[in-house]
Amino acid sequence: MQHLIPLDNLVAALSRLPGIGRRTAERMAMALVQDQKGLMRILANALLEADDAIAACERCGNITLSSKNPCDLCIRPRRDAQVLCVVESPGDIIKIEESGGFQGRYHALMGRLSPMHGVGAADLRVDRLLRRITDEKIEEVLIALGTDVESDATSSYLKEVLSTRNVKVSRIAFGLPAGSAIEYSDATTLARAIKGRQEIG
Amino acid sequence: MQHLIPLDNLVAALSRLPGIGRRTAERMAMALVQDQKGLMRILANALLEADDAIAACERCGNITLSSKNPCDLCIRPRRDAQVLCVVESPGDIIKIEESGGFQGRYHALMGRLSPMHGVGAADLRVDRLLRRITDEKIEEVLIALGTDVESDATSSYLKEVLSTRNVKVSRIAFGLPAGSAIEYSDATTLARAIKGRQEIG
């Protein structure tokens, strides 16, 4: 391939997007430089606009407009201000909001404990969580992390840290996903569903 | 999902990249706005730089630096200036150059005939091809288009247009790809390989 440095730079930048390998980045870059409708400039402007206009909420870590900080979810009076849902990232907040199953406020850790990737407790927003529990008189912390090893470790760590505080700590339930059958469930999911069984009727 | 207009605009722009659906674009946009290493600005700058610095070669249609037009392949004296290889797009030029199998010059049509997508002969760079044949005293036109229906139609069309000119017209061979076995070849590939058989020994 003839080497055009601006093209190489574009491929390198695109390769840093999640899930985009070198071949895909090359295909994207070629499509962009051949595009007749100004897509390169449209995309560049969208990126610059988003970079200017979007910020992390200083309170919960959610993404918000730079001009609206703290974010809507933090200041909306209708929400239950005494329950904090702890998530890994802003994307999780969006998923939980879409579910309609939670009416309290959020706190994004911006990661999870991962010794393998050099992420320790000091890299997460735990200090701010503890401060919020005091300042906002939080009564319940709902941990909404996944089921992988790192999320389990993070959850255990939080439970320990929070045990010295006067708050109820809960974790979202694990069990069969909606629409699934026993027949197709894996052993770990089934074991967790049985362990988390609830009395009915 | 809370609607942040700059985020929506970014998702819309990313969705226009080839092979990127809405869900992938959303995931990319979320990763970009949460990125701590300035990736949004890096990508935006790479796009703006490429948009400024890269242009289509006015002669062959290949991508080139705006400051080098016509492109290197068009002006390099070592190349066989009397053989023109007709391709669909600049990406094809790169592939053929990588193969090392061609030493002449190129002409990118920037598309192929596609009545379904409203692409007619006037939308391709055929006029310029005819002008180049005269101006550059071309002796052979090698058509390097694919094996799909639209490429076949484009190839037939070119053959007809060029029949009035005093040039040899050839098309790249179709047959078994390197490293493949008869056992795994499809019927069309085999039929084409048999039709294109060459005498040996």
CSV table of C-alpha atoms in Angstrom, one decimal:
chain,number,residue,atom,x,y,z
A,1,MET,CA,0.0,0.0,0.0
A,2,GLN,CA,1.3,3.4,-0.9
A,3,HIS,CA,1.9,5.3,2.3
A,4,LEU,CA,0.0,8.5,2.7
A,5,ILE,CA,0.7,9.7,6.2
A,6,PRO,CA,-2.7,11.4,6.8
A,7,LEU,CA,-4.3,8.1,5.8
A,8,ASP,CA,-2.1,6.1,8.1
A,9,ASN,CA,-3.0,8.5,11.0
A,10,LEU,CA,-6.7,8.1,10.3
A,11,VAL,CA,-6.4,4.3,10.3
A,12,ALA,CA,-4.5,4.5,13.6
A,13,ALA,CA,-7.2,6.7,15.2
A,14,LEU,CA,-10.1,4.6,14.0
A,15,SER,CA,-8.3,1.4,15.2
A,16,ARG,CA,-8.6,2.8,18.8
A,17,LEU,CA,-12.4,2.6,18.6
A,18,PRO,CA,-13.8,-0.4,20.6
A,19,GLY,CA,-14.2,-3.5,18.5
A,20,ILE,CA,-12.5,-2.1,15.5
A,21,GLY,CA,-9.5,-4.0,14.2
A,22,ARG,CA,-6.8,-2.9,11.8
A,23,ARG,CA,-8.6,-4.3,8.7
A,24,THR,CA,-11.9,-2.7,9.6
A,25,ALA,CA,-10.2,0.6,10.3
A,26,GLU,CA,-8.5,0.5,6.9
A,27,ARG,CA,-11.8,-0.2,5.2
A,28,MET,CA,-13.4,2.7,7.0
A,29,ALA,CA,-10.6,5.1,6.2
A,30,MET,CA,-10.7,4.2,2.5
A,31,ALA,CA,-14.5,4.7,2.5
A,32,LEU,CA,-14.1,8.0,4.2
A,33,VAL,CA,-11.4,9.4,1.9
A,34,GLN,CA,-13.5,8.3,-1.1
A,35,ASP,CA,-16.8,9.6,0.2
A,36,GLN,CA,-18.3,12.3,-2.0
A,37,LYS,CA,-20.8,13.7,0.6
A,38,GLY,CA,-18.4,15.3,3.0
A,39,LEU,CA,-18.7,12.5,5.6
A,40,MET,CA,-15.2,13.2,6.9
A,41,ARG,CA,-16.0,16.8,7.8
A,42,ILE,CA,-19.5,15.8,9.2
A,43,LEU,CA,-17.9,13.2,11.4
A,44,ALA,CA,-15.1,15.5,12.5
A,45,ASN,CA,-17.6,18.2,13.4
A,46,ALA,CA,-19.8,15.8,15.3
A,47,LEU,CA,-16.8,14.7,17.3
A,48,LEU,CA,-15.7,18.2,18.1
A,49,GLU,CA,-19.2,19.2,19.0
A,50,ALA,CA,-19.6,16.2,21.3
A,51,ASP,CA,-16.2,16.8,22.9
A,52,ASP,CA,-17.2,20.4,23.7
A,53,ALA,CA,-20.8,19.9,24.7
A,54,ILE,CA,-20.7,16.6,26.7
A,55,ALA,CA,-19.1,16.2,30.1
A,56,ALA,CA,-19.2,13.7,33.0
A,57,CYS,CA,-21.6,14.7,35.7
A,58,GLU,CA,-19.4,15.8,38.6
A,59,ARG,CA,-21.7,14.1,41.1
A,60,CYS,CA,-22.7,10.7,39.6
A,61,GLY,CA,-20.3,10.3,36.6
A,62,ASN,CA,-23.2,10.0,34.1
A,63,ILE,CA,-22.7,11.8,30.8
A,64,THR,CA,-24.4,15.1,30.6
A,65,LEU,CA,-24.3,18.4,28.7
A,66,SER,CA,-21.5,20.6,29.9
A,67,SER,CA,-24.1,23.2,30.5
A,68,LYS,CA,-26.1,20.9,32.8
A,69,ASN,CA,-23.9,19.8,35.6
A,70,PRO,CA,-25.0,18.0,37.9
A,71,CYS,CA,-27.0,16.0,35.4
A,72,ASP,CA,-30.8,15.8,35.1
A,73,LEU,CA,-30.9,12.5,37.0
A,74,CYS,CA,-29.1,14.0,39.9
A,75,ILE,CA,-31.3,17.0,40.3
A,76,ARG,CA,-34.8,15.7,39.3
A,77,PRO,CA,-36.9,16.1,42.5
A,78,ARG,CA,-39.2,13.2,41.7
A,79,ARG,CA,-36.5,10.6,42.1
A,80,ASP,CA,-35.9,8.8,45.4
A,81,ALA,CA,-32.8,10.7,46.7
A,82,GLN,CA,-32.0,8.2,49.4
A,83,VAL,CA,-31.3,5.2,47.2
A,84,LEU,CA,-28.0,5.1,45.2
A,85,CYS,CA,-27.5,2.6,42.4
A,86,VAL,CA,-23.8,1.9,41.9
A,87,VAL,CA,-22.8,1.0,38.3
A,88,GLU,CA,-19.6,0.5,36.3
A,89,SER,CA,-20.2,3.2,33.6
A,90,PRO,CA,-22.6,5.7,32.2
A,91,GLY,CA,-23.7,3.2,29.6
A,92,ASP,CA,-25.1,1.0,32.4
A,93,ILE,CA,-27.2,4.0,33.7
A,94,ILE,CA,-28.8,4.3,30.3
A,95,LYS,CA,-29.6,0.5,30.3
A,96,ILE,CA,-31.2,0.7,33.8
A,97,GLU,CA,-33.1,3.9,32.9
A,98,GLU,CA,-34.5,2.1,29.8
A,99,SER,CA,-35.6,-0.8,32.1
A,100,GLY,CA,-37.8,1.6,34.1
A,101,GLY,CA,-37.0,-0.5,37.1
A,102,PHE,CA,-35.2,2.0,39.3
A,103,GLN,CA,-36.3,5.4,40.6
A,104,GLY,CA,-33.3,6.5,42.8
A,105,ARG,CA,-30.1,8.1,41.8
A,106,TYR,CA,-26.8,6.8,40.4
A,107,HIS,CA,-23.1,6.6,41.0
A,108,ALA,CA,-20.8,5.4,38.3
A,109,LEU,CA,-17.5,3.9,39.4
A,110,MET,CA,-15.9,4.4,36.0
A,111,GLY,CA,-14.5,0.8,36.0
A,112,ARG,CA,-14.2,-2.2,38.2
A,113,LEU,CA,-11.4,-3.7,40.2
A,114,SER,CA,-9.0,-5.5,37.9
A,115,PRO,CA,-5.6,-6.3,39.2
A,116,MET,CA,-4.8,-7.8,35.7
A,117,HIS,CA,-5.3,-4.4,34.1
A,118,GLY,CA,-3.8,-2.4,37.0
A,119,VAL,CA,-7.2,-1.0,38.2
A,120,GLY,CA,-7.2,-0.7,42.0
A,121,ALA,CA,-9.8,0.8,44.4
A,122,ALA,CA,-8.1,4.2,44.2
A,123,ASP,CA,-8.9,4.3,40.4
A,124,LEU,CA,-12.6,4.0,41.0
A,125,ARG,CA,-14.9,6.7,42.3
A,126,VAL,CA,-15.2,5.1,45.8
A,127,ASP,CA,-14.2,8.1,47.8
A,128,ARG,CA,-16.8,10.1,46.2
A,129,LEU,CA,-19.3,7.4,46.8
A,130,LEU,CA,-18.6,7.5,50.5
A,131,ARG,CA,-18.8,11.3,50.6
A,132,ARG,CA,-22.1,11.2,48.9
A,133,ILE,CA,-23.5,8.6,51.3
A,134,THR,CA,-22.8,11.1,54.1
A,135,ASP,CA,-23.7,14.3,52.3
A,136,GLU,CA,-26.9,13.0,50.7
A,137,LYS,CA,-28.0,10.9,53.7
A,138,ILE,CA,-28.2,7.8,51.6
A,139,GLU,CA,-30.1,4.9,53.1
A,140,GLU,CA,-29.6,2.2,50.5
A,141,VAL,CA,-26.8,1.4,48.1
A,142,LEU,CA,-27.9,-1.0,45.3
A,143,ILE,CA,-24.9,-2.5,43.6
A,144,ALA,CA,-25.7,-3.1,39.9
A,145,LEU,CA,-22.6,-4.8,38.6
A,146,GLY,CA,-22.3,-7.9,36.3
A,147,THR,CA,-21.7,-11.5,37.1
A,148,ASP,CA,-18.0,-11.8,36.0
A,149,VAL,CA,-15.2,-12.3,38.4
A,150,GLU,CA,-14.0,-8.7,38.4
A,151,SER,CA,-17.6,-7.4,39.1
A,152,ASP,CA,-17.9,-9.9,41.9
A,153,ALA,CA,-14.7,-8.8,43.4
A,154,THR,CA,-15.7,-5.1,43.1
A,155,SER,CA,-19.0,-5.9,44.7
A,156,SER,CA,-17.4,-7.7,47.6
A,157,TYR,CA,-15.0,-4.8,48.1
A,158,LEU,CA,-17.8,-2.3,48.1
A,159,LYS,CA,-19.8,-4.4,50.6
A,160,GLU,CA,-16.8,-4.4,53.0
A,161,VAL,CA,-16.1,-0.7,52.7
A,162,LEU,CA,-19.8,0.1,53.2
A,163,SER,CA,-20.2,-2.3,56.2
A,164,THR,CA,-18.8,0.5,58.4
A,165,ARG,CA,-21.6,2.9,57.3
A,166,ASN,CA,-25.1,2.9,58.4
A,167,VAL,CA,-26.6,2.0,55.0
A,168,LYS,CA,-28.4,-1.0,53.6
A,169,VAL,CA,-26.4,-2.6,50.8
A,170,SER,CA,-28.1,-4.8,48.2
A,171,ARG,CA,-27.1,-6.3,44.9
A,172,ILE,CA,-29.3,-6.9,41.8
A,173,ALA,CA,-30.7,-10.4,41.5
A,174,PHE,CA,-29.1,-13.0,39.3
A,175,GLY,CA,-31.2,-15.7,37.8
A,176,LEU,CA,-32.9,-16.8,34.6
A,177,PRO,CA,-33.1,-14.0,32.0
A,178,ALA,CA,-36.6,-13.1,30.7
A,179,GLY,CA,-37.9,-15.5,28.0
A,180,SER,CA,-35.4,-18.2,28.7
A,181,ALA,CA,-36.0,-21.9,29.5
A,182,ILE,CA,-34.4,-24.2,32.1
A,183,GLU,CA,-33.4,-26.4,29.3
A,184,TYR,CA,-31.0,-23.8,27.8
A,185,SER,CA,-29.6,-22.3,31.0
A,186,ASP,CA,-26.0,-22.9,32.0
A,187,ALA,CA,-25.1,-24.5,35.3
A,188,THR,CA,-23.9,-21.3,37.0
A,189,THR,CA,-27.0,-19.3,36.1
A,190,LEU,CA,-29.2,-22.1,37.4
A,191,ALA,CA,-27.3,-22.4,40.6
A,192,ARG,CA,-27.5,-18.7,41.2
A,193,ALA,CA,-31.3,-18.7,40.3
A,194,ILE,CA,-31.8,-21.5,42.9
A,195,LYS,CA,-29.7,-19.8,45.5
A,196,GLY,CA,-31.7,-16.6,45.0
A,197,ARG,CA,-35.1,-18.3,45.1
A,198,GLN,CA,-38.0,-16.2,46.5
A,199,GLU,CA,-41.1,-17.3,48.3
A,200,ILE,CA,-44.3,-17.0,46.3
A,201,GLY,CA,-48.0,-17.0,46.9
B,1,MET,CA,-32.1,6.9,26.7
B,2,GLN,CA,-31.7,10.5,27.8
B,3,HIS,CA,-31.3,12.5,24.7
B,4,LEU,CA,-28.2,14.6,24.4
B,5,ILE,CA,-28.3,16.1,20.9
B,6,PRO,CA,-24.5,16.2,20.4
B,7,LEU,CA,-24.5,12.5,21.3
B,8,ASP,CA,-27.3,11.8,18.8
B,9,ASN,CA,-25.5,13.6,16.1
B,10,LEU,CA,-22.3,11.6,16.8
B,11,VAL,CA,-24.2,8.3,16.6
B,12,ALA,CA,-25.8,9.5,13.3
B,13,ALA,CA,-22.4,10.3,11.8
B,14,LEU,CA,-20.8,7.1,12.9
B,15,SER,CA,-23.8,5.1,11.5
B,16,ARG,CA,-22.9,6.3,8.0
B,17,LEU,CA,-19.6,4.4,8.1
B,18,PRO,CA,-19.6,1.2,6.1
B,19,GLY,CA,-20.7,-1.9,8.0
B,20,ILE,CA,-21.6,0.1,11.1
B,21,GLY,CA,-25.2,-0.4,12.3
B,22,ARG,CA,-27.0,1.8,14.8
B,23,ARG,CA,-26.1,-0.4,17.9
B,24,THR,CA,-22.4,-0.4,17.0
B,25,ALA,CA,-22.5,3.3,16.4
B,26,GLU,CA,-24.1,3.8,19.9
B,27,ARG,CA,-21.5,1.7,21.5
B,28,MET,CA,-18.7,3.6,19.7
B,29,ALA,CA,-20.2,7.0,20.7
B,30,MET,CA,-20.5,6.0,24.3
B,31,ALA,CA,-16.9,4.8,24.3
B,32,LEU,CA,-15.8,8.1,22.7
B,33,VAL,CA,-17.6,10.3,25.2
B,34,GLN,CA,-16.3,8.3,28.1
B,35,ASP,CA,-12.7,8.1,26.8
B,36,GLN,CA,-10.2,9.8,29.1
B,37,LYS,CA,-7.4,10.0,26.6
B,38,GLY,CA,-8.7,12.6,24.2
B,39,LEU,CA,-9.6,10.1,21.5
B,40,MET,CA,-12.5,12.3,20.2
B,41,ARG,CA,-10.2,15.2,19.5
B,42,ILE,CA,-7.5,12.8,18.1
B,43,LEU,CA,-10.0,11.3,15.7
B,44,ALA,CA,-11.5,14.6,14.7
B,45,ASN,CA,-8.1,16.0,13.9
B,46,ALA,CA,-7.1,12.9,11.9
B,47,LEU,CA,-10.3,13.3,9.9
B,48,LEU,CA,-9.7,17.0,9.2
B,49,GLU,CA,-6.1,16.4,8.3
B,50,ALA,CA,-7.0,13.6,5.9
B,51,ASP,CA,-9.8,15.7,4.4
B,52,ASP,CA,-7.3,18.6,3.7
B,53,ALA,CA,-4.4,16.5,2.7
B,54,ILE,CA,-5.9,13.7,0.6
B,55,ALA,CA,-7.5,14.2,-2.8
B,56,ALA,CA,-8.5,12.1,-5.8
B,57,CYS,CA,-5.9,11.9,-8.6
B,58,GLU,CA,-7.3,14.0,-11.4
B,59,ARG,CA,-6.0,11.6,-13.9
B,60,CYS,CA,-6.6,8.0,-12.6
B,61,GLY,CA,-8.9,8.6,-9.6
B,62,ASN,CA,-6.5,7.0,-7.1
B,63,ILE,CA,-6.2,8.7,-3.7
B,64,THR,CA,-3.2,10.9,-3.4
B,65,LEU,CA,-1.8,13.8,-1.5
B,66,SER,CA,-3.4,17.1,-2.6
B,67,SER,CA,0.1,18.3,-3.1
B,68,LYS,CA,0.9,15.4,-5.5
B,69,ASN,CA,-1.6,15.5,-8.3
B,70,PRO,CA,-1.4,13.5,-10.6
B,71,CYS,CA,-0.4,10.7,-8.3
B,72,ASP,CA,2.9,8.8,-8.0
B,73,LEU,CA,1.5,5.9,-10.0
B,74,CYS,CA,0.5,8.2,-12.9
B,75,ILE,CA,3.9,9.9,-13.2
B,76,ARG,CA,6.4,7.2,-12.3
B,77,PRO,CA,8.5,6.7,-15.5
B,78,ARG,CA,9.3,3.1,-14.8
B,79,ARG,CA,5.7,2.0,-15.3
B,80,ASP,CA,4.4,0.7,-18.6
B,81,ALA,CA,2.5,3.8,-19.8
B,82,GLN,CA,0.6,2.0,-22.6
B,83,VAL,CA,-1.4,-0.4,-20.5
B,84,LEU,CA,-4.3,0.9,-18.4
B,85,CYS,CA,-5.9,-1.2,-15.7
B,86,VAL,CA,-9.6,-0.3,-15.2
B,87,VAL,CA,-10.8,-0.8,-11.6
B,88,GLU,CA,-13.9,0.1,-9.6
B,89,SER,CA,-12.2,2.2,-6.9
B,90,PRO,CA,-8.9,3.3,-5.4
B,91,GLY,CA,-9.1,0.5,-2.9
B,92,ASP,CA,-8.7,-2.0,-5.8
B,93,ILE,CA,-5.6,-0.1,-7.0
B,94,ILE,CA,-4.0,-0.7,-3.6
B,95,LYS,CA,-4.9,-4.5,-3.7
B,96,ILE,CA,-3.5,-4.9,-7.2
B,97,GLU,CA,-0.3,-3.0,-6.3
B,98,GLU,CA,0.1,-5.3,-3.3
B,99,SER,CA,-0.1,-8.3,-5.6
B,100,GLY,CA,2.8,-7.0,-7.6
B,101,GLY,CA,1.2,-8.5,-10.7
B,102,PHE,CA,0.7,-5.3,-12.7
B,103,GLN,CA,3.2,-2.7,-14.0
B,104,GLY,CA,1.1,-0.4,-16.0
B,105,ARG,CA,-1.2,2.5,-15.0
B,106,TYR,CA,-4.6,2.7,-13.5
B,107,HIS,CA,-8.0,4.2,-14.2
B,108,ALA,CA,-10.7,4.0,-11.4
B,109,LEU,CA,-14.3,4.2,-12.6
B,110,MET,CA,-15.5,5.2,-9.1
B,111,GLY,CA,-18.3,2.7,-9.2
B,112,ARG,CA,-19.9,0.2,-11.5
B,113,LEU,CA,-23.1,0.1,-13.5
B,114,SER,CA,-26.0,-0.5,-11.2
B,115,PRO,CA,-29.5,0.3,-12.5
B,116,MET,CA,-30.9,-0.8,-9.1
B,117,HIS,CA,-28.9,2.0,-7.4
B,118,GLY,CA,-29.4,4.5,-10.2
B,119,VAL,CA,-25.8,4.4,-11.4
B,120,GLY,CA,-25.5,4.7,-15.2
B,121,ALA,CA,-22.6,5.0,-17.6
B,122,ALA,CA,-22.6,8.8,-17.2
B,123,ASP,CA,-21.9,8.4,-13.5
B,124,LEU,CA,-18.7,6.5,-14.1
B,125,ARG,CA,-15.4,8.0,-15.4
B,126,VAL,CA,-15.8,6.5,-18.8
B,127,ASP,CA,-15.4,9.7,-20.8
B,128,ARG,CA,-12.1,10.4,-19.1
B,129,LEU,CA,-11.1,6.8,-19.9
B,130,LEU,CA,-11.7,7.3,-23.6
B,131,ARG,CA,-9.9,10.6,-23.5
B,132,ARG,CA,-6.9,9.0,-21.8
B,133,ILE,CA,-6.8,6.2,-24.4
B,134,THR,CA,-6.3,8.8,-27.1
B,135,ASP,CA,-4.1,11.3,-25.2
B,136,GLU,CA,-1.8,8.7,-23.7
B,137,LYS,CA,-1.8,6.4,-26.8
B,138,ILE,CA,-3.0,3.4,-24.7
B,139,GLU,CA,-2.5,0.0,-26.4
B,140,GLU,CA,-4.2,-2.3,-23.9
B,141,VAL,CA,-7.0,-1.9,-21.5
B,142,LEU,CA,-7.1,-4.5,-18.7
B,143,ILE,CA,-10.5,-4.7,-17.0
B,144,ALA,CA,-10.0,-5.7,-13.4
B,145,LEU,CA,-13.6,-5.9,-12.1
B,146,GLY,CA,-15.2,-8.6,-9.9
B,147,THR,CA,-17.4,-11.5,-10.8
B,148,ASP,CA,-20.8,-10.3,-9.7
B,149,VAL,CA,-23.6,-9.4,-12.1
B,150,GLU,CA,-23.0,-5.6,-11.9
B,151,SER,CA,-19.3,-6.0,-12.6
B,152,ASP,CA,-20.0,-8.3,-15.5
B,153,ALA,CA,-22.4,-5.7,-16.9
B,154,THR,CA,-19.9,-2.9,-16.5
B,155,SER,CA,-17.3,-5.1,-18.2
B,156,SER,CA,-19.5,-5.9,-21.2
B,157,TYR,CA,-20.4,-2.2,-21.5
B,158,LEU,CA,-16.7,-1.2,-21.5
B,159,LYS,CA,-15.9,-3.9,-24.0
B,160,GLU,CA,-18.6,-2.5,-26.4
B,161,VAL,CA,-17.5,1.1,-25.9
B,162,LEU,CA,-13.9,0.3,-26.5
B,163,SER,CA,-14.5,-1.9,-29.6
B,164,THR,CA,-14.5,1.3,-31.7
B,165,ARG,CA,-11.0,2.1,-30.5
B,166,ASN,CA,-7.8,0.7,-31.6
B,167,VAL,CA,-7.0,-1.0,-28.3
B,168,LYS,CA,-6.6,-4.5,-27.1
B,169,VAL,CA,-9.2,-5.2,-24.3
B,170,SER,CA,-8.6,-7.9,-21.8
B,171,ARG,CA,-10.2,-8.9,-18.5
B,172,ILE,CA,-8.4,-10.6,-15.5
B,173,ALA,CA,-8.8,-14.3,-15.3
B,174,PHE,CA,-11.4,-16.1,-13.2
B,175,GLY,CA,-10.7,-19.5,-11.8
B,176,LEU,CA,-9.7,-21.3,-8.6
B,177,PRO,CA,-8.2,-19.0,-5.9
B,178,ALA,CA,-4.7,-19.7,-4.6
B,179,GLY,CA,-4.6,-22.5,-2.1
B,180,SER,CA,-8.1,-23.8,-2.8
B,181,ALA,CA,-9.2,-27.4,-3.7
B,182,ILE,CA,-11.6,-28.6,-6.4
B,183,GLU,CA,-13.5,-30.3,-3.6
B,184,TYR,CA,-14.4,-27.0,-1.9
B,185,SER,CA,-15.1,-24.9,-5.1
B,186,ASP,CA,-18.5,-23.8,-6.0
B,187,ALA,CA,-20.0,-24.7,-9.4
B,188,THR,CA,-19.7,-21.2,-11.0
B,189,THR,CA,-16.1,-20.9,-10.0
B,190,LEU,CA,-15.3,-24.3,-11.5
B,191,ALA,CA,-17.2,-23.6,-14.7
B,192,ARG,CA,-15.3,-20.4,-15.1
B,193,ALA,CA,-12.0,-22.1,-14.4
B,194,ILE,CA,-12.7,-24.7,-17.0
B,195,LYS,CA,-13.8,-22.2,-19.6
B,196,GLY,CA,-10.7,-20.2,-19.0
B,197,ARG,CA,-8.4,-23.2,-19.2
B,198,GLN,CA,-4.9,-22.6,-20.6
B,199,GLU,CA,-2.6,-24.9,-22.5
B,200,ILE,CA,0.4,-26.1,-20.6
B,201,GLY,CA,3.8,-27.8,-21.2
